[in-house]
Amino acid sequence: MNSKSGLKVCVIGLGSMGFGVATSLLRDGFDIVGFDVSADAMARFSALGGKTADSPSAAARDADVAICLVVNAAQTETVLYGAGGTAAAMATGGTILSCATMSPGAARDFAVRAEALGLNYVDAPVSGGATRAASGELTIMASGAPAAIAHARPVLDCIAAKVYELGEKAGTGAAFKIVNQLLAGVHIAAACEAITFAKAMDLDIARVYEVITASAGSSWMFENRVPHILDGDYAPRSAVDIFTKDLGIVADIGREMKFPTPIASMALQMFVMTAAAGMGRDDDASVARMIADMAGLQLPGMEG
Amino acid sequence: MNSKSGLKVCVIGLGSMGFGVATSLLRDGFDIVGFDVSADAMARFSALGGKTADSPSAAARDADVAICLVVNAAQTETVLYGAGGTAAAMATGGTILSCATMSPGAARDFAVRAEALGLNYVDAPVSGGATRAASGELTIMASGAPAAIAHARPVLDCIAAKVYELGEKAGTGAAFKIVNQLLAGVHIAAACEAITFAKAMDLDIARVYEVITASAGSSWMFENRVPHILDGDYAPRSAVDIFTKDLGIVADIGREMKFPTPIASMALQMFVMTAAAGMGRDDDASVARMIADMAGLQLPGMEG
């Protein structure tokens, strides 16, 4: 069964982002195969009528476009170039959309290896969260050869509301994404510090949320994450460990370039402290619980 | 000449915020007298038809409402309670609107002293910047006795688009404001760190601005301050020294409460470093210049 575009597509990684991307493609009639290491994720995709495969290479058999939506550079390397990987199974001239957040250097390395196999590589980190992945409204920070982006265009248009074309070289998209993650991570840590500081001063934190979101102290992350704290709901929409990873990439790049990142490094430590306290897989707003625990404060949902 | 409200009003402090407040009141026909230590500021107000006086006490003679828009708690104490101060000259039952950013403890102390003189005290920090001060569209984070806020209501409605009534005690408004300043200061420092990090990775920083403001890494301050960096324009809309002061208040409160503020403290150090490098009176986006200087990068408007 071919789609309107005639492109065979595979999605490697059916986590919170990949699942939404795969279902968006399915909904739009693409010829799509999904793979995940989790049998549960594969069963959920099958239940919606999606095809699955037993390995990245089986999913990618003769695929024109392979979307790689795993967690980091190491997992990307494994599913693309490891044993049973995607790259060797794809159709000649196929295009890899590599969506994990990683260093620009890793993206450049993966692009060189794709080209050596006769494949196109688009450095294509995504932003927008699981909700917008599910609705096909991601933001994509893409860089790569214009012909490669054109080849994948029907897929990009299906899964994204906005595709920024940021340059012809792999690594540029990754660099834009990591700048975004620097800010996002700092803003989450700052939101958690500020709301617990407000609690320590005995303010009504729901009122603080109302006032700050209408004031110059607001941020996208303050608006988005503080409701989790007000509700005492730390079910992971995005986990603490995502930011120990992404701010870790910032720290690695900064050290390598000899560029100081004091604010991002302090925010990284806040996520590391929260993970160390056992909350690494909980929602990243858990930084507020870590601070509250330390300071003897009780936020909503915390036992006395 | 009485205004439609019949209230006699004085504005102490005709800086970037106070000047806008005073001209808003003048425009709306209030009986208004202004005072500033700067003869230039007084001459500018006179040129618009505003009355001025030689001292805070002369400006406040029989005033019903005194608006105190100086820089900090120390200046507020001087103009309210020092020799030639405002409080002793006001009409009995008059209301002080105290707008400087200060610690909740300082606000509570000033309120006690006002009450001892038979005056009302409204803890009324403002947000919104000089542009919204001039258009009478400030946000005010008010706390104080409801009768006091009611007494000053015609004045508040003239100068503010939004008045949050946050509680009956002085100190609550101050606490809300300082939470806002914690976030605002961190977000400025993070914006400066992120945009110079992007420059160090050789990205097109105008494009970074475009992408980030449409992404989850955005903040009110990123949107507002990064254009100063792109334009190389460091004329002070709000100076570095404002945030060495306001994040200093956060640090003082945190130390006093034994509450940790690692992110805010690191941001404070970035402003202190920028002031130490001679840019304390320049626009607070100068944190980016400080980082660029350190890292050997050239932002717009910086000589090689």
XYZ file of C-alpha atoms in Angstrom:
608
model
C 0.000 0.000 0.000
C 1.630 3.198 -1.120
C 0.793 6.620 0.193
C -0.143 9.619 -1.873
C 3.558 10.552 -1.886
C 4.753 7.093 -2.890
C 7.375 7.231 -0.129
C 8.071 4.208 2.026
C 8.785 5.467 5.550
C 10.016 3.920 8.782
C 10.005 5.393 12.270
C 12.665 4.081 14.629
C 11.719 4.866 18.219
C 8.069 4.907 19.286
C 8.476 6.886 22.516
C 6.473 9.966 23.400
C 7.679 11.822 20.295
C 8.136 8.933 17.837
C 4.729 7.470 18.563
C 3.036 10.743 17.700
C 5.088 11.091 14.518
C 4.290 7.506 13.455
C 0.556 7.919 14.093
C 0.548 11.235 12.186
C 2.070 9.446 9.176
C -0.378 6.559 9.503
C -3.310 8.984 9.652
C -2.134 10.690 6.463
C -1.930 7.376 4.571
C 1.841 6.938 4.388
C 3.326 3.468 3.878
C 4.828 3.368 7.351
C 6.610 0.750 9.508
C 7.476 1.351 13.149
C 10.120 -0.140 15.431
C 10.852 0.197 19.129
C 12.812 -1.861 21.650
C 9.671 -1.819 23.798
C 7.152 -4.536 22.831
C 4.461 -2.436 24.562
C 5.078 0.533 22.289
C 4.971 -1.745 19.229
C 1.699 -3.336 20.421
C 0.137 0.118 20.894
C 1.148 1.075 17.359
C -0.188 -2.236 15.941
C -3.482 -1.669 17.753
C -3.917 1.508 15.695
C -3.338 -0.441 12.471
C 0.369 0.376 12.169
C 2.876 -2.111 10.742
C 5.851 -3.029 12.930
C 9.083 -4.940 12.400
C 11.492 -6.940 14.561
C 14.569 -4.779 14.012
C 15.572 -1.376 12.689
C 16.857 -3.031 9.515
C 13.588 -4.942 8.946
C 11.605 -1.725 9.492
C 13.863 0.117 7.049
C 13.770 -2.491 4.256
C 13.727 -0.435 1.006
C 12.563 2.653 2.938
C 12.859 5.986 1.176
C 12.775 7.960 4.408
C 13.887 6.741 7.838
C 12.956 8.855 10.841
C 15.208 8.267 13.819
C 13.528 9.442 17.027
C 15.567 7.867 19.781
C 16.980 9.570 22.878
C 20.564 10.521 22.113
C 23.612 10.211 19.854
C 24.610 6.794 21.200
C 21.184 5.288 20.476
C 21.136 7.016 17.082
C 24.466 5.415 16.194
C 23.205 1.979 17.235
C 19.932 2.085 15.305
C 21.474 3.675 12.206
C 24.865 2.021 11.922
C 24.953 -0.861 14.428
C 24.297 -4.538 13.661
C 20.736 -4.842 12.321
C 20.730 -1.079 11.811
C 18.647 1.065 9.530
C 21.149 2.572 7.125
C 22.292 -0.620 5.371
C 18.678 -1.687 4.672
C 17.363 1.512 3.121
C 16.679 2.140 -0.557
C 19.600 3.705 -2.446
C 19.288 7.485 -2.325
C 17.104 7.246 0.751
C 17.004 10.018 3.327
C 17.608 9.755 7.057
C 15.814 12.282 9.260
C 17.828 12.259 12.476
C 15.751 13.862 15.240
C 17.508 13.146 18.552
C 19.140 16.050 20.387
C 22.916 15.635 20.047
C 26.098 17.649 19.635
C 26.752 19.265 16.236
C 29.885 17.104 15.978
C 27.893 13.881 16.321
C 25.441 15.050 13.653
C 28.302 15.848 11.271
C 29.845 12.423 11.865
C 26.570 10.615 11.178
C 26.080 12.631 7.982
C 29.509 11.605 6.654
C 28.722 7.947 7.305
C 25.323 8.223 5.575
C 26.894 9.789 2.507
C 29.453 6.969 2.336
C 26.510 4.552 2.044
C 24.835 6.573 -0.736
C 22.207 8.001 1.618
C 21.076 11.536 2.409
C 21.204 12.792 5.985
C 19.026 15.583 7.346
C 19.965 16.901 10.784
C 16.396 17.375 11.998
C 15.956 17.914 15.755
C 12.377 18.528 16.816
C 10.642 20.724 19.350
C 7.085 20.846 20.595
C 6.485 17.919 22.929
C 4.309 14.826 22.717
C 1.032 16.705 22.171
C 2.246 18.476 19.064
C 3.996 15.305 17.839
C 0.624 13.541 17.987
C -1.138 16.312 16.091
C 1.550 16.540 13.382
C 2.514 20.039 14.490
C 6.150 19.748 15.536
C 8.760 22.405 14.935
C 11.789 21.010 13.078
C 15.186 22.723 13.054
C 16.538 21.202 9.857
C 19.893 21.408 8.133
C 21.176 19.371 5.210
C 21.405 19.362 1.416
C 18.375 21.113 -0.140
C 17.774 18.032 -2.339
C 17.618 15.807 0.744
C 15.147 18.126 2.485
C 13.095 18.249 -0.732
C 13.088 14.436 -0.905
C 11.713 14.190 2.631
C 9.361 17.165 2.212
C 6.057 15.205 2.156
C 7.060 13.536 5.432
C 8.207 16.815 7.004
C 4.962 18.506 5.998
C 2.970 15.691 7.583
C 4.693 15.716 10.957
C 5.576 19.417 11.398
C 3.727 22.719 11.490
C 6.993 24.581 10.949
C 10.220 23.437 9.281
C 13.126 25.840 9.667
C 15.741 25.283 6.954
C 18.850 26.479 8.726
C 21.685 25.605 6.383
C 23.138 22.983 4.073
C 25.401 21.288 6.596
C 24.531 18.696 9.223
C 25.300 20.074 12.669
C 23.583 23.424 12.231
C 20.155 22.051 13.151
C 21.734 20.301 16.149
C 23.377 23.566 17.247
C 20.092 25.500 17.092
C 18.383 22.777 19.092
C 21.051 22.778 21.771
C 20.742 26.573 22.166
C 17.016 26.015 22.687
C 17.721 23.279 25.232
C 20.165 25.505 27.129
C 17.399 28.072 27.566
C 14.633 25.545 28.204
C 16.660 23.763 30.889
C 17.660 26.988 32.648
C 14.065 28.229 32.525
C 12.723 25.023 34.103
C 15.295 25.172 36.895
C 14.590 28.888 37.408
C 10.825 28.272 37.487
C 11.334 25.600 40.163
C 13.675 27.824 42.177
C 11.292 30.804 41.934
C 8.118 28.948 42.850
C 9.719 27.295 45.881
C 11.252 30.647 46.872
C 7.704 32.075 46.714
C 6.480 29.175 48.865
C 9.280 29.816 51.370
C 8.041 33.411 51.613
C 4.570 31.960 52.300
C 2.972 33.300 49.119
C -0.064 31.733 47.441
C 1.794 29.976 44.611
C -1.298 29.695 42.387
C -1.563 33.478 42.589
C 2.175 33.754 41.862
C 1.587 31.719 38.701
C -1.242 34.059 37.668
C 0.799 37.230 38.277
C 4.109 36.028 36.797
C 2.598 34.652 33.594
C 1.249 38.191 32.991
C 4.605 39.828 33.833
C 8.123 40.237 32.496
C 9.376 37.244 34.525
C 7.482 34.743 32.413
C 8.867 32.084 30.102
C 7.387 29.362 27.913
C 8.657 26.804 30.438
C 7.338 28.695 33.490
C 3.893 28.735 31.888
C 4.094 25.085 30.895
C 5.734 23.414 33.912
C 4.499 25.315 36.991
C 0.963 23.854 36.589
C 2.519 20.414 37.220
C 3.807 21.760 40.545
C 0.466 23.402 41.438
C -1.273 20.075 40.693
C 1.369 17.998 42.471
C 1.501 15.900 39.291
C 4.977 14.607 38.467
C 3.996 11.978 35.885
C 6.707 12.449 33.248
C 5.678 14.559 30.262
C 9.418 15.145 29.889
C 11.743 13.541 32.425
C 14.497 15.041 34.580
C 16.976 12.728 32.817
C 16.276 14.431 29.454
C 17.785 17.610 30.850
C 20.685 15.955 32.635
C 21.455 14.714 29.097
C 20.768 17.917 27.114
C 22.455 20.327 29.541
C 25.256 17.754 29.673
C 25.693 18.236 25.914
C 25.826 22.021 26.489
C 28.507 21.506 29.138
C 30.511 19.188 26.857
C 30.375 21.634 23.932
C 31.276 24.569 26.170
C 34.289 22.763 27.619
C 35.456 21.670 24.188
C 35.139 25.196 22.743
C 36.517 26.801 25.931
C 33.271 28.738 26.199
C 31.895 29.407 29.697
C 28.272 28.438 30.443
C 27.886 29.220 34.162
C 24.075 29.530 34.218
C 23.502 26.360 32.194
C 26.052 24.500 34.319
C 24.289 25.486 37.531
C 20.941 24.423 36.053
C 22.519 21.109 35.046
C 23.561 20.559 38.651
C 19.955 21.140 39.769
C 18.767 18.364 37.445
C 21.612 16.104 38.570
C 20.655 16.743 42.236
C 17.039 15.877 41.421
C 18.082 12.675 39.650
C 20.386 11.840 42.560
C 17.393 12.171 44.893
C 15.677 9.397 42.926
C 13.472 11.459 40.612
C 15.390 11.080 37.325
C 12.459 9.429 35.529
C 9.817 11.793 36.939
C 8.625 14.980 35.314
C 11.322 17.642 35.064
C 9.250 19.952 37.294
C 10.491 17.610 40.058
C 13.389 20.029 40.519
C 10.851 21.949 42.641
C 10.279 18.869 44.847
C 14.015 18.452 45.279
C 14.358 22.053 46.473
C 11.250 21.809 48.676
C 12.553 18.594 50.263
C 15.871 20.277 50.987
C 14.235 23.376 52.463
C 11.561 21.572 54.469
C 8.687 23.008 52.438
C 5.530 21.222 51.431
C 4.310 21.689 47.867
C 0.989 20.250 46.625
C 1.086 16.444 46.513
C 4.049 16.154 48.891
C 3.471 14.270 52.131
C 4.423 16.088 55.312
C -6.839 73.295 40.733
C -8.420 70.032 41.732
C -8.740 67.024 39.523
C -11.935 65.119 38.808
C -11.066 62.878 41.758
C -10.311 65.748 44.098
C -7.087 64.025 45.170
C -3.891 65.993 45.605
C -1.031 63.792 44.412
C 2.753 63.984 44.494
C 5.278 61.866 42.639
C 8.701 61.538 44.281
C 11.254 60.342 41.753
C 10.976 61.395 38.095
C 13.247 58.741 36.608
C 12.275 56.463 33.726
C 9.279 55.065 35.642
C 8.293 58.054 37.774
C 8.354 60.485 34.865
C 5.873 58.340 32.951
C 3.636 58.011 35.999
C 3.714 61.772 36.631
C 2.900 62.618 33.015
C 0.039 60.084 33.003
C -1.450 61.817 36.047
C -0.920 65.252 34.491
C -2.620 64.122 31.268
C -5.636 62.888 33.242
C -6.056 66.225 35.031
C -4.835 65.272 38.504
C -3.568 67.970 40.864
C -0.004 66.713 40.732
C 3.399 67.933 42.013
C 6.658 66.227 41.063
C 10.053 66.084 42.764
C 13.410 64.665 41.752
C 16.996 65.234 42.899
C 17.835 65.861 39.245
C 17.134 69.446 38.113
C 17.038 68.161 34.535
C 14.179 65.766 35.294
C 12.273 68.565 37.060
C 12.813 70.923 34.094
C 11.507 68.272 31.678
C 8.379 67.861 33.825
C 7.880 71.652 34.075
C 8.182 71.947 30.308
C 5.120 69.713 30.008
C 3.175 71.961 32.363
C 3.823 69.938 35.537
C 4.275 71.587 38.929
C 7.483 70.814 40.807
C 8.765 71.483 44.329
C 12.142 71.903 45.995
C 11.920 68.963 48.385
C 9.861 65.814 48.976
C 8.107 67.588 51.862
C 7.224 70.616 49.716
C 5.912 68.347 46.957
C 3.836 66.420 49.511
C 2.307 69.447 51.254
C -1.290 68.345 52.074
C -1.076 65.559 49.494
C -3.713 62.834 49.689
C -1.609 60.334 47.749
C 2.196 60.234 47.566
C 3.772 57.983 44.956
C 7.326 57.009 45.817
C 9.163 55.818 42.703
C 12.810 55.854 43.703
C 15.375 53.082 43.191
C 15.525 51.088 46.403
C 14.636 50.789 50.093
C 17.373 53.192 51.232
C 16.167 55.972 48.924
C 12.556 55.222 49.892
C 13.437 55.649 53.568
C 15.158 58.961 52.864
C 12.362 60.512 50.802
C 9.594 59.249 53.081
C 11.033 59.560 56.564
C 14.280 61.535 56.284
C 14.718 65.273 56.954
C 12.471 67.144 54.504
C 10.675 63.879 53.768
C 7.243 63.238 52.394
C 5.398 61.514 55.215
C 5.378 64.373 57.748
C 3.982 66.824 55.174
C 1.052 64.780 53.881
C -2.631 65.320 54.704
C -3.876 63.264 57.663
C -5.230 59.952 56.410
C -3.160 60.247 53.241
C -1.915 57.205 51.380
C 1.644 56.361 50.401
C 2.101 54.212 47.274
C 5.578 52.757 47.673
C 6.748 51.419 44.301
C 10.482 50.664 44.598
C 11.591 47.015 44.536
C 12.660 46.106 48.072
C 12.619 43.233 50.541
C 9.282 42.338 52.158
C 10.826 43.194 55.521
C 11.652 46.740 54.432
C 8.091 47.199 53.126
C 6.653 46.001 56.456
C 8.896 48.385 58.383
C 7.877 51.372 56.251
C 4.187 50.467 56.688
C 4.508 50.437 60.490
C 6.130 53.874 60.409
C 3.402 55.259 58.120
C 0.673 54.002 60.432
C 2.364 55.632 63.417
C 2.001 58.964 61.561
C -1.685 58.384 60.788
C -1.002 57.534 57.145
C -1.925 54.553 54.957
C 0.806 52.557 53.233
C 0.286 50.519 50.085
C 3.143 48.202 49.119
C 2.874 48.771 45.365
C 5.821 47.583 43.259
C 5.383 48.105 39.537
C 6.259 46.154 36.408
C 6.129 47.066 32.744
C 9.036 49.386 31.963
C 9.245 53.022 30.936
C 7.033 52.674 27.850
C 4.072 51.355 29.788
C 4.694 53.844 32.601
C 4.352 56.643 30.048
C 1.120 55.233 28.632
C -0.435 54.641 32.062
C -0.406 50.875 31.553
C 1.801 49.569 34.355
C 1.172 46.353 36.236
C 1.025 46.935 40.011
C 1.506 44.155 42.563
C -0.318 45.775 45.465
C -0.818 44.772 49.062
C -2.217 46.806 51.917
C -5.464 47.604 53.728
C -8.434 47.506 51.332
C -9.476 51.002 52.492
C -6.029 52.336 51.603
C -6.127 50.757 48.145
C -9.650 52.145 47.673
C -8.455 55.624 48.672
C -5.713 55.525 46.046
C -7.912 53.812 43.439
C -8.339 56.807 41.058
C -4.556 57.170 40.971
C -3.973 53.435 40.487
C -6.507 53.315 37.659
C -4.772 56.237 35.960
C -1.265 54.788 36.019
C -1.890 51.033 35.687
C -3.600 48.707 33.219
C -3.665 45.966 35.846
C -3.671 46.197 39.642
C -3.238 42.873 41.436
C -4.579 43.055 45.006
C -2.441 40.444 46.674
C -3.264 40.738 50.365
C -3.880 43.110 53.234
C -0.321 43.227 54.557
C 2.610 45.275 53.333
C 5.393 42.950 52.202
C 3.254 40.670 50.064
C 3.448 42.938 47.016
C 7.201 43.233 47.546
C 7.533 39.436 47.734
C 5.631 38.920 44.463
C 7.809 41.518 42.788
C 11.017 39.926 43.976
C 9.905 36.519 42.626
C 9.351 38.253 39.295
C 12.796 39.856 39.491
C 14.448 36.522 40.288
C 13.012 35.092 37.077
C 13.582 38.223 34.990
C 17.232 38.456 36.061
C 17.927 34.773 35.416
C 16.227 34.968 32.028
C 18.323 37.980 30.957
C 21.542 36.256 31.993
C 20.428 33.021 30.271
C 19.497 34.914 27.087
C 22.960 36.506 27.048
C 24.682 33.182 27.717
C 22.631 31.395 25.027
C 23.080 33.997 22.294
C 26.850 34.195 22.828
C 26.992 30.377 22.947
C 25.208 30.404 19.574
C 27.731 32.947 18.288
C 30.598 30.759 19.532
C 29.094 27.899 17.478
C 29.127 30.297 14.506
C 25.336 30.420 14.121
C 23.452 33.322 12.551
C 22.203 34.914 15.775
C 19.358 36.805 14.080
C 18.092 33.435 12.865
C 18.569 32.028 16.386
C 16.346 34.825 17.672
C 13.688 33.974 15.086
C 13.724 30.247 15.866
C 13.941 30.500 19.668
C 11.137 33.042 20.014
C 8.905 30.478 18.253
C 10.125 27.594 20.446
C 9.955 26.280 23.993
C 13.207 28.034 24.935
C 11.661 31.488 24.772
C 11.033 33.930 27.584
C 9.614 37.437 27.872
C 13.155 38.696 28.521
C 14.722 36.744 25.630
C 12.188 38.319 23.273
C 12.692 41.784 24.745
C 16.470 41.981 25.298
C 18.087 39.978 22.470
C 17.111 42.664 19.886
C 19.402 45.063 21.809
C 22.247 42.586 21.202
C 21.365 42.098 17.524
C 21.335 45.892 17.105
C 24.504 46.395 19.157
C 22.522 48.994 21.113
C 23.376 49.116 24.809
C 21.754 52.461 25.674
C 20.143 51.687 29.039
C 16.433 50.862 28.894
C 17.107 49.072 32.201
C 20.655 49.088 33.544
C 22.884 46.233 34.688
C 22.980 47.841 38.153
C 19.200 47.368 38.546
C 19.765 43.619 38.535
C 22.862 43.641 40.708
C 20.462 45.328 43.164
C 17.361 43.157 42.646
C 19.158 39.796 42.522
C 21.108 41.069 45.528
C 17.782 41.376 47.370
C 16.959 37.780 46.347
C 20.335 36.662 47.693
C 19.818 38.552 50.965
C 16.336 37.089 51.496
C 17.538 33.593 50.655
C 20.427 33.785 53.088
C 18.186 35.170 55.817
C 15.552 32.428 55.312
C 18.215 29.729 54.791
C 16.699 29.090 51.379
C 19.090 28.168 48.537
C 18.928 30.175 45.289
C 21.776 28.730 43.196
C 20.481 29.803 39.773
C 19.652 33.353 40.869
C 23.010 33.614 42.650
C 24.894 32.583 39.522
C 22.889 35.090 37.466
C 23.710 37.762 40.068
C 27.399 37.024 39.586
C 27.013 37.528 35.817
C 25.580 41.013 36.425
C 28.313 41.759 38.967
C 30.966 40.656 36.444
C 29.396 42.930 33.820
C 29.339 45.866 36.253
C 32.935 45.095 37.236
C 33.876 45.304 33.556
C 32.604 48.904 33.539
C 29.119 48.387 32.106
C 27.008 48.835 35.246
C 25.090 51.805 33.829
C 24.622 50.285 30.374
C 21.660 48.214 29.257
C 21.358 44.901 31.084
C 21.805 43.026 27.776
C 25.460 44.045 28.254
C 25.943 40.707 30.017
C 26.287 39.378 26.448
C 29.141 41.834 25.749
C 30.878 40.784 28.937
C 30.739 37.114 27.887
C 31.753 37.927 24.290
C 34.727 39.984 25.516
C 35.838 37.091 27.722
C 35.473 34.534 24.935
C 37.019 36.648 22.178
C 33.792 36.867 20.190
C 32.536 39.854 18.265
C 28.853 40.727 18.584
C 27.210 43.515 16.534
C 28.520 46.928 17.560
C 31.669 45.562 19.240
C 35.020 46.718 17.878
C 37.457 43.967 16.913
